[in-house]
PDB file of C-alpha atoms in Angstrom:
ATOM      1  CA  MET A  11      -0.013  -0.023   0.034  1.00  0.00           C
ATOM      2  CA  SER A  12       1.307   3.431  -0.942  1.00  0.00           C
ATOM      3  CA  ASP A  13       1.861   6.190   1.582  1.00  0.00           C
ATOM      4  CA  PRO A  14      -1.163   8.205   1.706  1.00  0.00           C
ATOM      5  CA  ASP A  15       1.055  11.303   2.205  1.00  0.00           C
ATOM      6  CA  GLU A  16       3.167  10.602  -0.887  1.00  0.00           C
ATOM      7  CA  PRO A  17       1.982  12.393  -3.943  1.00  0.00           C
ATOM      8  CA  LEU A  18       1.050  10.314  -6.974  1.00  0.00           C
ATOM      9  CA  GLU A  19       2.825  10.839 -10.452  1.00  0.00           C
ATOM     10  CA  ILE A  20       0.375  11.464 -13.079  1.00  0.00           C
ATOM     11  CA  ALA A  21       1.405  11.104 -16.782  1.00  0.00           C
ATOM     12  CA  HIS A  22       0.531  14.175 -18.563  1.00  0.00           C
ATOM     13  CA  PRO A  23      -1.291  13.509 -21.973  1.00  0.00           C
ATOM     14  CA  GLU A  24       1.105  16.065 -23.621  1.00  0.00           C
ATOM     15  CA  GLU A  25       4.200  14.341 -22.605  1.00  0.00           C
ATOM     16  CA  SER A  26       2.962  11.069 -23.680  1.00  0.00           C
ATOM     17  CA  GLY A  27       1.981  12.336 -27.012  1.00  0.00           C
ATOM     18  CA  ALA A  28       5.341  13.990 -27.503  1.00  0.00           C
ATOM     19  CA  MET A  29       7.133  10.719 -26.775  1.00  0.00           C
ATOM     20  CA  ARG A  30       5.141   8.854 -29.183  1.00  0.00           C
ATOM     21  CA  ILE A  31       5.863  11.444 -31.825  1.00  0.00           C
ATOM     22  CA  ALA A  32       9.544  11.293 -31.132  1.00  0.00           C
ATOM     23  CA  ILE A  33       9.586   7.540 -31.322  1.00  0.00           C
ATOM     24  CA  ARG A  34       7.627   7.710 -34.496  1.00  0.00           C
ATOM     25  CA  THR A  35       9.983  10.225 -36.116  1.00  0.00           C
ATOM     26  CA  ALA A  36      13.016   8.175 -35.080  1.00  0.00           C
ATOM     27  CA  ALA A  37      11.472   5.101 -36.777  1.00  0.00           C
ATOM     28  CA  VAL A  38      10.823   6.936 -39.943  1.00  0.00           C
ATOM     29  CA  LEU A  39      14.403   8.317 -40.001  1.00  0.00           C
ATOM     30  CA  LEU A  40      15.912   4.939 -39.352  1.00  0.00           C
ATOM     31  CA  ALA A  41      13.757   3.433 -42.192  1.00  0.00           C
ATOM     32  CA  PHE A  42      14.687   6.109 -44.563  1.00  0.00           C
ATOM     33  CA  THR A  43      18.375   5.808 -43.828  1.00  0.00           C
ATOM     34  CA  LEU A  44      18.209   1.994 -44.379  1.00  0.00           C
ATOM     35  CA  ALA A  45      16.447   2.438 -47.571  1.00  0.00           C
ATOM     36  CA  PHE A  46      18.763   5.067 -48.780  1.00  0.00           C
ATOM     37  CA  THR A  47      21.884   3.009 -47.870  1.00  0.00           C
ATOM     38  CA  ALA A  48      20.271   0.012 -49.679  1.00  0.00           C
ATOM     39  CA  PHE A  49      19.604   2.248 -52.816  1.00  0.00           C
ATOM     40  CA  MET A  50      23.120   3.667 -52.913  1.00  0.00           C
ATOM     41  CA  SER A  51      24.766   0.240 -52.399  1.00  0.00           C
ATOM     42  CA  SER A  52      22.614  -1.103 -55.317  1.00  0.00           C
ATOM     43  CA  ALA A  53      23.303   1.827 -57.481  1.00  0.00           C
ATOM     44  CA  TRP A  54      27.214   1.604 -56.816  1.00  0.00           C
ATOM     45  CA  TYR A  55      27.031  -2.286 -57.493  1.00  0.00           C
ATOM     46  CA  LEU A  56      25.157  -1.761 -60.744  1.00  0.00           C
ATOM     47  CA  THR A  57      27.257   1.225 -61.953  1.00  0.00           C
ATOM     48  CA  ALA A  58      30.783   0.178 -60.779  1.00  0.00           C
ATOM     49  CA  PRO A  59      31.525  -1.922 -63.869  1.00  0.00           C
ATOM     50  CA  ARG A  60      30.519   0.831 -66.343  1.00  0.00           C
ATOM     51  CA  VAL A  61      32.465   3.443 -64.278  1.00  0.00           C
ATOM     52  CA  ALA A  62      35.617   1.225 -64.304  1.00  0.00           C
ATOM     53  CA  ALA A  63      35.161   0.476 -68.028  1.00  0.00           C
ATOM     54  CA  SER A  64      34.785   4.196 -68.732  1.00  0.00           C
ATOM     55  CA  ALA A  65      37.976   5.101 -66.776  1.00  0.00           C
ATOM     56  CA  GLN A  66      39.887   2.346 -68.493  1.00  0.00           C
ATOM     57  CA  ALA A  67      38.569   3.576 -71.880  1.00  0.00           C
ATOM     58  CA  GLU A  68      39.741   7.083 -71.081  1.00  0.00           C
ATOM     59  CA  LYS A  69      43.057   5.978 -69.938  1.00  0.00           C
ATOM     60  CA  LEU A  70      43.556   4.061 -73.152  1.00  0.00           C
ATOM     61  CA  ARG A  71      42.541   7.006 -75.248  1.00  0.00           C
ATOM     62  CA  LEU A  72      45.125   9.218 -73.506  1.00  0.00           C
ATOM     63  CA  ILE A  73      47.870   6.577 -74.035  1.00  0.00           C
ATOM     64  CA  GLY A  74      46.818   6.294 -77.546  1.00  0.00           C
ATOM     65  CA  GLU A  75      47.928   9.818 -78.131  1.00  0.00           C
ATOM     66  CA  VAL A  76      51.510   8.722 -77.554  1.00  0.00           C
ATOM     67  CA  LEU A  77      51.343   5.082 -78.426  1.00  0.00           C
ATOM     68  CA  ALA A  78      49.452   3.799 -81.498  1.00  0.00           C
ATOM     69  CA  PRO A  79      47.422   0.638 -80.486  1.00  0.00           C
ATOM     70  CA  THR A  80      48.646  -1.203 -83.573  1.00  0.00           C
ATOM     71  CA  LEU A  81      52.179  -1.114 -82.114  1.00  0.00           C
ATOM     72  CA  TYR A  82      51.214  -3.690 -79.384  1.00  0.00           C
ATOM     73  CA  ASP A  83      49.112  -6.708 -78.896  1.00  0.00           C
ATOM     74  CA  ASN A  84      49.206  -7.243 -75.077  1.00  0.00           C
ATOM     75  CA  ALA A  85      46.771  -6.098 -72.433  1.00  0.00           C
ATOM     76  CA  LEU A  86      48.524  -2.920 -71.909  1.00  0.00           C
ATOM     77  CA  LEU A  87      46.816  -1.621 -68.658  1.00  0.00           C
ATOM     78  CA  ALA A  88      47.383  -5.138 -66.979  1.00  0.00           C
ATOM     79  CA  ASP A  89      51.161  -5.221 -68.014  1.00  0.00           C
ATOM     80  CA  ALA A  90      52.131  -2.479 -65.566  1.00  0.00           C
ATOM     81  CA  ILE A  91      54.352  -1.787 -62.714  1.00  0.00           C
ATOM     82  CA  THR A  92      54.227   0.711 -59.944  1.00  0.00           C
ATOM     83  CA  LEU A  93      56.870   3.649 -59.965  1.00  0.00           C
ATOM     84  CA  PRO A  94      57.504   5.172 -56.622  1.00  0.00           C
ATOM     85  CA  PRO A  95      58.349   8.838 -56.328  1.00  0.00           C
ATOM     86  CA  GLN A  96      60.992   9.824 -58.676  1.00  0.00           C
ATOM     87  CA  THR A  97      62.773  13.193 -58.332  1.00  0.00           C
ATOM     88  CA  VAL A  98      64.269  13.234 -61.754  1.00  0.00           C
ATOM     89  CA  LEU A  99      60.821  12.598 -63.075  1.00  0.00           C
ATOM     90  CA  GLY A 100      59.257  15.413 -61.243  1.00  0.00           C
ATOM     91  CA  LEU A 101      56.948  12.719 -59.483  1.00  0.00           C
ATOM     92  CA  ASP A 102      56.203  13.033 -55.725  1.00  0.00           C
ATOM     93  CA  GLU A 103      53.716  10.126 -55.555  1.00  0.00           C
ATOM     94  CA  ASP A 104      53.361   6.647 -56.878  1.00  0.00           C
ATOM     95  CA  THR A 105      52.449   6.302 -60.648  1.00  0.00           C
ATOM     96  CA  ARG A 106      51.847   3.421 -62.916  1.00  0.00           C
ATOM     97  CA  LEU A 107      54.334   2.543 -65.889  1.00  0.00           C
ATOM     98  CA  PHE A 108      52.837   0.474 -68.669  1.00  0.00           C
ATOM     99  CA  ARG A 109      54.815  -1.894 -70.904  1.00  0.00           C
ATOM    100  CA  ALA A 110      53.696  -2.434 -74.490  1.00  0.00           C
ATOM    101  CA  ARG A 111      54.616  -5.668 -76.206  1.00  0.00           C
ATOM    102  CA  LYS A 112      53.830  -7.366 -79.553  1.00  0.00           C
ATOM    103  CA  ASN A 113      54.339 -11.242 -79.974  1.00  0.00           C
ATOM    104  CA  GLY A 114      55.987 -11.056 -76.556  1.00  0.00           C
ATOM    105  CA  ALA A 115      58.703  -8.717 -77.576  1.00  0.00           C
ATOM    106  CA  PRO A 116      59.216  -5.328 -75.859  1.00  0.00           C
ATOM    107  CA  VAL A 117      57.870  -2.420 -77.853  1.00  0.00           C
ATOM    108  CA  ALA A 118      57.672   0.625 -75.541  1.00  0.00           C
ATOM    109  CA  LEU A 119      57.309   1.891 -72.050  1.00  0.00           C
ATOM    110  CA  VAL A 120      54.609   4.535 -71.393  1.00  0.00           C
ATOM    111  CA  LEU A 121      55.046   6.736 -68.258  1.00  0.00           C
ATOM    112  CA  GLU A 122      54.250   9.946 -66.558  1.00  0.00           C
ATOM    113  CA  ALA A 123      56.640  12.816 -65.600  1.00  0.00           C
ATOM    114  CA  THR A 124      56.350  16.401 -64.423  1.00  0.00           C
ATOM    115  CA  ALA A 125      58.010  19.560 -65.569  1.00  0.00           C
ATOM    116  CA  PRO A 126      58.002  21.500 -62.251  1.00  0.00           C
ATOM    117  CA  ASP A 127      59.136  24.957 -63.695  1.00  0.00           C
ATOM    118  CA  GLY A 128      56.414  25.926 -66.024  1.00  0.00           C
ATOM    119  CA  TYR A 129      55.532  29.655 -66.252  1.00  0.00           C
ATOM    120  CA  SER A 130      52.385  29.098 -64.103  1.00  0.00           C
ATOM    121  CA  GLY A 131      53.344  25.903 -62.180  1.00  0.00           C
ATOM    122  CA  GLN A 132      53.809  22.169 -62.881  1.00  0.00           C
ATOM    123  CA  ILE A 133      53.228  20.745 -66.363  1.00  0.00           C
ATOM    124  CA  GLY A 134      52.100  17.162 -66.494  1.00  0.00           C
ATOM    125  CA  LEU A 135      53.429  14.961 -69.150  1.00  0.00           C
ATOM    126  CA  LEU A 136      52.869  11.410 -70.653  1.00  0.00           C
ATOM    127  CA  LEU A 137      55.696   9.743 -72.717  1.00  0.00           C
ATOM    128  CA  ALA A 138      55.958   6.652 -74.729  1.00  0.00           C
ATOM    129  CA  VAL A 139      59.668   5.502 -74.980  1.00  0.00           C
ATOM    130  CA  ALA A 140      60.506   2.839 -77.680  1.00  0.00           C
ATOM    131  CA  ALA A 141      62.442  -0.153 -76.773  1.00  0.00           C
ATOM    132  CA  ASP A 142      65.073   1.030 -79.042  1.00  0.00           C
ATOM    133  CA  GLY A 143      65.498   4.388 -76.947  1.00  0.00           C
ATOM    134  CA  ARG A 144      63.489   6.673 -79.172  1.00  0.00           C
ATOM    135  CA  LEU A 145      60.649   8.848 -77.721  1.00  0.00           C
ATOM    136  CA  LEU A 146      57.747   7.877 -79.630  1.00  0.00           C
ATOM    137  CA  ALA A 147      55.715  10.864 -78.565  1.00  0.00           C
ATOM    138  CA  VAL A 148      55.015  13.128 -75.530  1.00  0.00           C
ATOM    139  CA  ARG A 149      51.730  14.958 -74.612  1.00  0.00           C
ATOM    140  CA  VAL A 150      50.808  17.492 -71.969  1.00  0.00           C
ATOM    141  CA  THR A 151      48.172  16.118 -69.657  1.00  0.00           C
ATOM    142  CA  ARG A 152      47.696  19.103 -67.441  1.00  0.00           C
ATOM    143  CA  HIS A 153      49.038  22.665 -67.214  1.00  0.00           C
ATOM    144  CA  LYS A 154      48.312  26.112 -66.142  1.00  0.00           C
ATOM    145  CA  GLU A 155      50.225  27.994 -68.768  1.00  0.00           C
ATOM    146  CA  THR A 156      48.864  31.327 -70.132  1.00  0.00           C
ATOM    147  CA  PRO A 157      46.075  30.987 -72.631  1.00  0.00           C
ATOM    148  CA  GLY A 158      47.029  32.139 -75.944  1.00  0.00           C
ATOM    149  CA  LEU A 159      50.710  32.320 -75.160  1.00  0.00           C
ATOM    150  CA  GLY A 160      52.331  29.537 -73.329  1.00  0.00           C
ATOM    151  CA  ASP A 161      49.569  27.017 -73.739  1.00  0.00           C
ATOM    152  CA  TYR A 162      50.807  25.995 -77.138  1.00  0.00           C
ATOM    153  CA  ILE A 163      52.565  23.103 -75.499  1.00  0.00           C
ATOM    154  CA  ASP A 164      49.245  21.420 -75.502  1.00  0.00           C
ATOM    155  CA  PRO A 165      48.388  20.323 -79.075  1.00  0.00           C
ATOM    156  CA  LYS A 166      44.738  20.884 -78.461  1.00  0.00           C
ATOM    157  CA  LYS A 167      45.563  24.748 -77.767  1.00  0.00           C
ATOM    158  CA  ASP A 168      48.350  25.098 -80.478  1.00  0.00           C
ATOM    159  CA  ARG A 169      47.097  27.086 -83.322  1.00  0.00           C
ATOM    160  CA  ASN A 170      49.437  25.209 -85.674  1.00  0.00           C
ATOM    161  CA  LYS A 171      47.123  22.236 -86.219  1.00  0.00           C
ATOM    162  CA  ALA A 172      49.348  20.961 -89.090  1.00  0.00           C
ATOM    163  CA  ARG A 173      52.604  20.386 -87.053  1.00  0.00           C
ATOM    164  CA  PRO A 174      51.956  21.181 -83.338  1.00  0.00           C
ATOM    165  CA  TRP A 175      54.890  22.378 -81.249  1.00  0.00           C
ATOM    166  CA  ILE A 176      55.074  19.222 -79.327  1.00  0.00           C
ATOM    167  CA  THR A 177      55.462  16.836 -82.175  1.00  0.00           C
ATOM    168  CA  GLN A 178      58.826  17.943 -82.869  1.00  0.00           C
ATOM    169  CA  PHE A 179      60.035  15.333 -80.176  1.00  0.00           C
ATOM    170  CA  SER A 180      58.422  12.521 -81.857  1.00  0.00           C
ATOM    171  CA  ASN A 181      60.571   9.505 -83.000  1.00  0.00           C
ATOM    172  CA  LEU A 182      63.691  11.243 -81.741  1.00  0.00           C
ATOM    173  CA  GLY A 183      66.357   9.782 -79.263  1.00  0.00           C
ATOM    174  CA  PHE A 184      69.699  10.525 -78.117  1.00  0.00           C
ATOM    175  CA  ALA A 185      71.213   8.808 -81.199  1.00  0.00           C
ATOM    176  CA  GLN A 186      69.555  11.541 -83.463  1.00  0.00           C
ATOM    177  CA  ILE A 187      69.699  14.498 -80.982  1.00  0.00           C
ATOM    178  CA  PRO A 188      72.680  14.450 -78.549  1.00  0.00           C
ATOM    179  CA  ILE A 189      71.604  14.697 -74.989  1.00  0.00           C
ATOM    180  CA  ASP A 190      73.421  18.031 -74.647  1.00  0.00           C
ATOM    181  CA  GLN A 191      71.381  19.408 -77.606  1.00  0.00           C
ATOM    182  CA  TRP A 192      68.133  18.302 -76.071  1.00  0.00           C
ATOM    183  CA  ARG A 193      67.251  21.871 -75.249  1.00  0.00           C
ATOM    184  CA  VAL A 194      65.244  24.833 -76.723  1.00  0.00           C
ATOM    185  CA  LYS A 195      67.302  26.827 -79.295  1.00  0.00           C
ATOM    186  CA  LYS A 196      67.306  29.865 -77.004  1.00  0.00           C
ATOM    187  CA  ASP A 197      69.500  27.802 -74.639  1.00  0.00           C
ATOM    188  CA  GLY A 198      71.717  26.711 -77.473  1.00  0.00           C
ATOM    189  CA  GLY A 199      69.839  23.372 -78.178  1.00  0.00           C
ATOM    190  CA  HIS A 200      67.977  21.744 -81.077  1.00  0.00           C
ATOM    191  CA  PHE A 201      64.254  22.467 -80.321  1.00  0.00           C
ATOM    192  CA  ASP A 202      62.192  25.311 -81.431  1.00  0.00           C
ATOM    193  CA  GLN A 203      60.346  27.718 -78.875  1.00  0.00           C
ATOM    194  CA  ARG A 204      57.731  30.230 -79.639  1.00  0.00           C
ATOM    195  CA  ALA A 205      58.598  34.011 -79.180  1.00  0.00           C
ATOM    196  CA  GLY A 206      57.528  35.256 -75.977  1.00  0.00           C
ATOM    197  CA  ALA A 207      56.856  31.978 -74.376  1.00  0.00           C
ATOM    198  CA  THR A 208      60.148  30.342 -73.805  1.00  0.00           C
ATOM    199  CA  ILE A 209      59.760  29.358 -70.328  1.00  0.00           C
ATOM    200  CA  SER A 210      56.802  26.749 -71.054  1.00  0.00           C
ATOM    201  CA  ALA A 211      58.800  25.357 -73.991  1.00  0.00           C
ATOM    202  CA  ARG A 212      62.046  25.118 -71.870  1.00  0.00           C
ATOM    203  CA  ALA A 213      60.167  23.365 -69.078  1.00  0.00           C
ATOM    204  CA  VAL A 214      58.667  20.735 -71.330  1.00  0.00           C
ATOM    205  CA  THR A 215      62.039  20.172 -73.175  1.00  0.00           C
ATOM    206  CA  ASN A 216      64.054  19.784 -70.205  1.00  0.00           C
ATOM    207  CA  ALA A 217      61.602  17.481 -68.525  1.00  0.00           C
ATOM    208  CA  THR A 218      61.068  15.378 -71.638  1.00  0.00           C
ATOM    209  CA  ARG A 219      65.077  15.157 -71.873  1.00  0.00           C
ATOM    210  CA  GLN A 220      65.299  13.854 -68.218  1.00  0.00           C
ATOM    211  CA  ALA A 221      62.575  11.479 -68.503  1.00  0.00           C
ATOM    212  CA  LEU A 222      63.841   9.952 -71.766  1.00  0.00           C
ATOM    213  CA  ALA A 223      67.382   9.591 -70.261  1.00  0.00           C
ATOM    214  CA  TRP A 224      66.077   8.108 -66.889  1.00  0.00           C
ATOM    215  CA  THR A 225      63.829   5.583 -68.864  1.00  0.00           C
ATOM    216  CA  VAL A 226      66.506   4.467 -71.431  1.00  0.00           C
ATOM    217  CA  ALA A 227      69.088   3.826 -68.600  1.00  0.00           C
ATOM    218  CA  ARG A 228      66.534   1.465 -66.917  1.00  0.00           C
ATOM    219  CA  ARG A 229      64.805   0.050 -69.754  1.00  0.00           C
ATOM    220  CA  ASP A 230      65.696  -3.550 -69.533  1.00  0.00           C
ATOM    221  CA  LYS A 231      64.791  -3.786 -65.684  1.00  0.00           C
ATOM    222  CA  LEU A 232      61.503  -1.958 -66.299  1.00  0.00           C
ATOM    223  CA  PHE A 233      60.593  -4.447 -69.096  1.00  0.00           C
ATOM    224  CA  ALA A 234      61.814  -7.267 -66.930  1.00  0.00           C
ATOM    225  CA  LEU A 235      59.817  -6.666 -63.710  1.00  0.00           C
ATOM    226  CA  PRO A 236      56.807  -8.894 -63.182  1.00  0.00           C
ATOM    227  CA  ASN A 237      53.478  -7.385 -63.397  1.00  0.00           C
ATOM    228  CA  ASN A 238      52.346  -5.147 -60.466  1.00  0.00           C
ATOM    229  CA  ALA A 239      55.868  -5.150 -59.100  1.00  0.00           C
ATOM    230  CA  ARG A 240      57.290  -2.111 -57.534  1.00  0.00           C
ATOM    231  CA  PHE A 241      60.238  -0.660 -59.046  1.00  0.00           C
ATOM    232  CA  THR A 242      63.223   0.029 -56.941  1.00  0.00           C
ATOM    233  CA  ASP A 243      66.226   1.995 -58.088  1.00  0.00           C
ATOM    234  CA  SER A 244      69.704   1.845 -56.211  1.00  0.00           C
ATOM    235  CA  SER A 245      71.325   4.239 -58.466  1.00  0.00           C
ATOM    236  CA  GLU A 246      71.624   7.905 -57.691  1.00  0.00           C
ATOM    237  CA  GLU A 247      68.711  10.081 -59.071  1.00  0.00           C
TER     238      GLU A 247
END
């Protein structure tokens, strides 16, 4: 029996109603969260293969600008190794190097490099180096050079569509142009630059020379490493 002097606690209808509303709201939010999570998971599962295929196609398209698909018959994106940061290549993070082969024989190496000293910052490059030491082609993949002035390093922006500036490096190696001549003409070298925009051309030319020399010196090892191996270099950079 309760103490007659103890006051009875009476549940107010307002508090009971508020509690029910809070519980119902929490249940609705939980159901919505679970449904949204399930939807997003299903969407990712269904679209992931298409996204991956699209990314692969874009990568092959970019590589195709420096290496013609007819030159190799292997699964290029699968025949690759990891390059750790390389100071001489201007790389401060891991990148992938791809090996092109035909009938099992080495054809070319495709790799990235960065020119750190463009007029407006870094200039990203993609190069294809043939097994015989020639630079098959080089393309600019990213830059912030001045529009209408230094951006001619990118063939998409070069007004000379018949012979873009960057194509002058194609199919040349140190057997054709000695390494000490692999500079712009303003610096006493072989390669042209455009008036008023020498810095951009110099940055690309010097970075291309360094990347070509680095690759040629390590060519055999780069081709010989197992797929997905991580390259290590004991020589001085």
